[in-house]
Coordinates of C-alpha atoms in Angstrom, one line a residue:
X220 CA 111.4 113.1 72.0
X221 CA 114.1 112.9 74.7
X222 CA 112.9 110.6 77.8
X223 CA 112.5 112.2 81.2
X224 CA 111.4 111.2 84.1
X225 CA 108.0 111.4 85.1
X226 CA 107.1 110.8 81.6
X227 CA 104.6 107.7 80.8
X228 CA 105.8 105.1 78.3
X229 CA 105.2 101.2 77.1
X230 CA 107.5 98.1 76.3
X231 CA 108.0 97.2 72.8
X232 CA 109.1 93.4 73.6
X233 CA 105.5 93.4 75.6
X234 CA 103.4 94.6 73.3
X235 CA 102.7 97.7 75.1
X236 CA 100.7 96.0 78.0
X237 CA 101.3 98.0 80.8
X238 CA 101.8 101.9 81.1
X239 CA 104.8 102.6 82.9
X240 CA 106.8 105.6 84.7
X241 CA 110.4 106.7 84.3
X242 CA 111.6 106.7 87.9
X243 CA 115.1 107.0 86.8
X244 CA 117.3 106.9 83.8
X245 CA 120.9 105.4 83.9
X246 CA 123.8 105.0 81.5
X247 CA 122.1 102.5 79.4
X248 CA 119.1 101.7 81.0
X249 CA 115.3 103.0 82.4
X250 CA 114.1 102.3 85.9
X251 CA 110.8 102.2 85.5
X252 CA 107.7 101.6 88.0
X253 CA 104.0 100.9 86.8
X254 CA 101.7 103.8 86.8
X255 CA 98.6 101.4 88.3
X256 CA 100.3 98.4 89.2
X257 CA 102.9 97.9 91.9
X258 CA 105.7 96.6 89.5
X259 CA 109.8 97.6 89.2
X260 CA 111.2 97.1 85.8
X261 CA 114.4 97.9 83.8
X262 CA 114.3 98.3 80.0
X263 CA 116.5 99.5 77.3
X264 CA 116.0 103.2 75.8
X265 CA 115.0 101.4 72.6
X266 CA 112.4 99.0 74.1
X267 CA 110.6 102.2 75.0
X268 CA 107.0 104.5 73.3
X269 CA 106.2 107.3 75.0
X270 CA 102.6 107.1 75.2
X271 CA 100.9 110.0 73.3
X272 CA 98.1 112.0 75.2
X273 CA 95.5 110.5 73.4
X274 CA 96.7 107.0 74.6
X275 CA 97.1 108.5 78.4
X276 CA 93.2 109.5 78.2
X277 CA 92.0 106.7 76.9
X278 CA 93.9 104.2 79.5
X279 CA 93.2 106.1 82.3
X280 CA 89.8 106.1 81.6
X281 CA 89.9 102.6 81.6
X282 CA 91.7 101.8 84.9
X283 CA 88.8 104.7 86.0
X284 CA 86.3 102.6 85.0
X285 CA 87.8 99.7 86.9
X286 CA 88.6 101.3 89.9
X287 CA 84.8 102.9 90.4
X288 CA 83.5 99.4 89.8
X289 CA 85.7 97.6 92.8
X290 CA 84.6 101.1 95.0
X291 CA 80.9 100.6 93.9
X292 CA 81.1 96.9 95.4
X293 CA 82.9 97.1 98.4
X294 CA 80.4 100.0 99.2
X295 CA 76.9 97.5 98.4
X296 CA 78.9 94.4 100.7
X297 CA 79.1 97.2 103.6
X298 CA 75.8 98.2 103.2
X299 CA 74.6 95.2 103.3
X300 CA 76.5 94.7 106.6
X301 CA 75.6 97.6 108.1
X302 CA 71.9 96.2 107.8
X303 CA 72.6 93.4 109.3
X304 CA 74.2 94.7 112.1
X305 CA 71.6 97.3 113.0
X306 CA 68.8 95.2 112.6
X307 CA 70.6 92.6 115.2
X308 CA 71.1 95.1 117.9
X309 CA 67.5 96.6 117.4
X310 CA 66.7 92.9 118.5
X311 CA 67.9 93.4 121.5
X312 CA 68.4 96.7 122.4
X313 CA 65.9 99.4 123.6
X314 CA 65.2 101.7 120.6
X315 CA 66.3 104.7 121.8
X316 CA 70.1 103.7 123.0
X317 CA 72.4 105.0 120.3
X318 CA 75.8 103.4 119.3
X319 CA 79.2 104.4 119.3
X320 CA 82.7 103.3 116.9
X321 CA 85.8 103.0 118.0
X322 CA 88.0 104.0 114.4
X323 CA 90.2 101.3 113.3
X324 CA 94.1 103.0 112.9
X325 CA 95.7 102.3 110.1
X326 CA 99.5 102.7 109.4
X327 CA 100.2 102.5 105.1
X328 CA 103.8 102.1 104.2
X329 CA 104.4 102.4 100.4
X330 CA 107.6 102.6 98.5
X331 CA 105.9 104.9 96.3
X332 CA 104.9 109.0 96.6
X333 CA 102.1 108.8 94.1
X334 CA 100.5 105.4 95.3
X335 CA 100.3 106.2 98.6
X336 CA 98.6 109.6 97.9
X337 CA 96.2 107.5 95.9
X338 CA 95.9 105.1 98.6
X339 CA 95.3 108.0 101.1
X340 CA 92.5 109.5 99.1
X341 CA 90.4 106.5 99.0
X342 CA 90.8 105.3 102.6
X343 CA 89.7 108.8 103.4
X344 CA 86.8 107.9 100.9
X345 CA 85.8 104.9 102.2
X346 CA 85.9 107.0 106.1
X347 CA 89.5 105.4 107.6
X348 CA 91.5 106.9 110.0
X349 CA 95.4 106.0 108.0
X350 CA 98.8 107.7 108.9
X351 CA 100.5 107.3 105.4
X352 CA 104.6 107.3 105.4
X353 CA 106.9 106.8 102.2
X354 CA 109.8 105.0 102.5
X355 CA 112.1 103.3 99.7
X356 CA 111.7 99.0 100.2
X357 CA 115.2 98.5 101.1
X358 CA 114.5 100.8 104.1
X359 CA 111.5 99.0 105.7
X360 CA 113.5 97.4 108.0
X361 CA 115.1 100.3 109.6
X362 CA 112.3 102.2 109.7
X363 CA 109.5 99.6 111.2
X364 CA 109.9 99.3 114.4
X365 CA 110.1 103.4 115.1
X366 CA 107.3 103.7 113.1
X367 CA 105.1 101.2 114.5
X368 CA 105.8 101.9 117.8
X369 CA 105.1 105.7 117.1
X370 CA 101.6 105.3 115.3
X371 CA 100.7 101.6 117.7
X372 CA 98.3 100.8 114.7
X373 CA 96.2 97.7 114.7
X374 CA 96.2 97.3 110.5
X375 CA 99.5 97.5 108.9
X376 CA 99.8 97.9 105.0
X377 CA 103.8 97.3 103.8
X378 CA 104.1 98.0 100.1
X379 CA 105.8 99.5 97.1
X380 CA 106.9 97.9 93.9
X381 CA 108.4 94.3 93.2
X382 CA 109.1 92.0 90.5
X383 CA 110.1 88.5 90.0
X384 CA 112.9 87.8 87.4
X385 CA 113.2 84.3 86.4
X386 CA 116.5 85.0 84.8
X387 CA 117.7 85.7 88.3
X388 CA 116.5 82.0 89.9
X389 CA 113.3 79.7 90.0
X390 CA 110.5 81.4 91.9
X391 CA 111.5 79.7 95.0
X392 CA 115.2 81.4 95.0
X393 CA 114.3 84.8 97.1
X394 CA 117.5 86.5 95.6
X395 CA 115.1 86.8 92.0
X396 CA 112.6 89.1 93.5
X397 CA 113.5 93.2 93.6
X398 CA 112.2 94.1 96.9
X399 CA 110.1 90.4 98.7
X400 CA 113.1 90.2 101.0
X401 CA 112.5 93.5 102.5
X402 CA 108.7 93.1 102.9
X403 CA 109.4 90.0 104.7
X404 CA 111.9 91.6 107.0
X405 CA 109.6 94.5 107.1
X406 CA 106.6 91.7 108.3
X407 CA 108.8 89.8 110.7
X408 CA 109.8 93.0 112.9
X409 CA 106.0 94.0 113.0
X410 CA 105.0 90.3 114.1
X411 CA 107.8 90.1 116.7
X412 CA 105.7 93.5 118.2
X413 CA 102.6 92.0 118.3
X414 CA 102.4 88.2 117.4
X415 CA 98.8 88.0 117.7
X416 CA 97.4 87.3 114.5
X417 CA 93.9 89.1 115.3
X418 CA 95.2 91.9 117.0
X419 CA 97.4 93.4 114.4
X420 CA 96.6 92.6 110.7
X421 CA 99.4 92.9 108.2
X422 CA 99.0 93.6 104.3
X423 CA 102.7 93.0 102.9
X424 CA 103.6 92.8 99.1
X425 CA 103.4 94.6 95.6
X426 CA 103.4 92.9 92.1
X427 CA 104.9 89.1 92.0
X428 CA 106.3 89.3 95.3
X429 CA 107.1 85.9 97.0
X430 CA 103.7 85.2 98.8
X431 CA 104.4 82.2 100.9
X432 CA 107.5 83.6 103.0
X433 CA 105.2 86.7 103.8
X434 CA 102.8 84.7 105.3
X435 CA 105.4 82.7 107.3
X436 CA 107.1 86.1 108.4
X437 CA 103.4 86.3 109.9
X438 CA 101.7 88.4 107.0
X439 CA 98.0 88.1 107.4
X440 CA 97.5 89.0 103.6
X441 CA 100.0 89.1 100.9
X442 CA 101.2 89.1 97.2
X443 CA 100.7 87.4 95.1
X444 CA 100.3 83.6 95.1
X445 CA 100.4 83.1 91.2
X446 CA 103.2 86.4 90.8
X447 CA 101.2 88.6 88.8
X448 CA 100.7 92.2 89.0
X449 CA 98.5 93.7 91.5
X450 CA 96.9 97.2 91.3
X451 CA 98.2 100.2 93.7
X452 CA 94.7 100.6 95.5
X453 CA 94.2 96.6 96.1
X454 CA 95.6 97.1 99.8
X455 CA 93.1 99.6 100.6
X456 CA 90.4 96.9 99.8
X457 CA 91.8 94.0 101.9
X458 CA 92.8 96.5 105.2
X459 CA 88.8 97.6 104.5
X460 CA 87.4 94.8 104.3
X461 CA 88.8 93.8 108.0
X462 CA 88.1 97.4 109.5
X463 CA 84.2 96.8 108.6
X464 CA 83.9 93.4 109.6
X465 CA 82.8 93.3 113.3
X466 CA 85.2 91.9 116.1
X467 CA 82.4 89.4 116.5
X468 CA 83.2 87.7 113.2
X469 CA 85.5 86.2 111.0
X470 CA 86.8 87.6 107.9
X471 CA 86.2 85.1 105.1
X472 CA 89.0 85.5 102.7
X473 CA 86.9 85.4 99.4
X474 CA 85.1 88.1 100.5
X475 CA 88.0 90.2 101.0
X476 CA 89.7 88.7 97.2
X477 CA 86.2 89.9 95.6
X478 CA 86.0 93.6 95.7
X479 CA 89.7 93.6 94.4
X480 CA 90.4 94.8 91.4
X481 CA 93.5 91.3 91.2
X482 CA 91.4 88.5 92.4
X483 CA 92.7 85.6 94.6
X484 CA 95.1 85.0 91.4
X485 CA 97.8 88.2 93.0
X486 CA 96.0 88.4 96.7
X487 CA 95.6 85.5 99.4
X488 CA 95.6 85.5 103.1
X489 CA 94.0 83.3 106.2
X490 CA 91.0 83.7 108.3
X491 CA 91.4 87.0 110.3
X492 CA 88.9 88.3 113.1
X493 CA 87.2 91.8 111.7
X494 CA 88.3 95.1 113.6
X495 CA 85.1 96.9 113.8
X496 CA 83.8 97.4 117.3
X497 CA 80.4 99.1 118.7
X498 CA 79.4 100.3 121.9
X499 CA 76.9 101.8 124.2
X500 CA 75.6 104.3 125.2
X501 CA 76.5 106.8 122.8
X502 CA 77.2 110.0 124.7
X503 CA 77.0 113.3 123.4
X504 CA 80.5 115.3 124.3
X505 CA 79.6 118.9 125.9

């Protein structure tokens, strides 16, 4: 069968361990990007299997499966926070003065169409406000500033697709990663508009990605500290882990790693102060 893009396909010189996408195909090679994790790669036309549908079904089952499980625990630890919270005010509140939210706004940046719809159906899931934009990784730092100072959003998620090469230099040498020195650009620019670290929060990365210069561009969270692969929904996680954690507490980092479906092994960050405020009285609008 002729490749195409859009189709689904494996590696044979990696045993067929991720499910990948045909973005694009050139003279001699396939631009392809992973159908659940944020990875760029090139390969051969012989180096690729077009999965059968039989294979399609029984992988996205899996990744399913996985993805349920990481909703099903973020959803118990909130909860269980939600508990905590109400059972603290009822302390020392009269009973019958009702609370009010403020919504946390989120602004999702993703060098990928079908990730960020993905993205966008499960922050709308898990009840957060997002503006979602696509645009390619090179052109993150053109388009930041506008776009931050259009939406003014207090979590910022910058992400697409990366890769580290080590045939291109050690893991040190930024010029081996796709797309890292974009995100870090991309970071910088969003720092330099608000440099408190507890007033915005910034997600920045995709699979491999060089984690230690996104948090010096002033990256909050970031990809990926041992550069593996990490899954398209992962940044939903982190961003709401800090929208539900009251502005009265810290945001342990574990915490946030746990209900991942990467671990701390492709996600890491520093202490953050949560975003989610309460108020009273609650007032009926007429």
């Amino acid at each position: 069968m002729k490749l195409m893009t859009g189709m689904l396909v494996t590696r044979y010189s990696y045993k067929h361990d991720i499910v990948f996408r045909i973005k694009n195909i050139n003279d001699d090679k396939v631009l392809l990007h992973g159908e659940d994790l944020r990875l760029e790669a090139d390969a051969p036309f012989d180096d690729l299997r077009i999965l059968p549908e039989e294979d399609i079904r029984k992988r996205q089952d899996e990744i399913k499966e996985k993805e349920e499980y990481s909703y099903r625990l973020f959803r118990q630890d909130y909860q269980l926070m939600k508990e905590k919270k109400d059972y603290e005010h009822k302390k020392i509140e009269p009973r019958n003065i009702q609370r009010f939210q403020l919504p946390v706004k989120v602004l999702h940046i993703d060098g990928d169409r079908l990730y960020l719809k993905k993205c966008i159906e499960l922050y709308q899931r898990l009840g957060l406000q997002v503006h979602g934009v696509y645009v390619q990784e090179k052109e993150l730092p053109i388009e930041m500033e506008d776009l931050v100072k259009k939406v003014q959003p207090e979590i910022i998620v910058i992400t697409g697709h990366d890769a580290y090469s080590e045939s291109k230099g050690s893991k040190k040498d930024m010029s081996a990663y796709r797309n890292t020195r974009f995100f870090v650009e991309a970071v910088r620019q969003a720092r330099a508009w608000s440099p408190n670290l507890d007033q915005l929060i910034i997600f920045a990365g995709a699979c491999q990605s060089h984690f230690e210069s996104l948090i010096r561009a002033g990256a909050n969270f970031a990809s990926s500290p041992d550069r593996v692969n990490i899954h398209a929904l992962d940044p939903v996680y982190v961003v709401a882990k800090v929208a539900y954690t009251p502005f009265m507490d810290k945001v342990n980092v574990y915490d946030v790693l746990k209900n991942t479906l990467t671990g701390e092994r492709g996600l890491g960050g520093m202490e953050t102060r949560g975003l989610y405020r309460t108020g009273i009285p609650y007032v009926e609008t007429k």
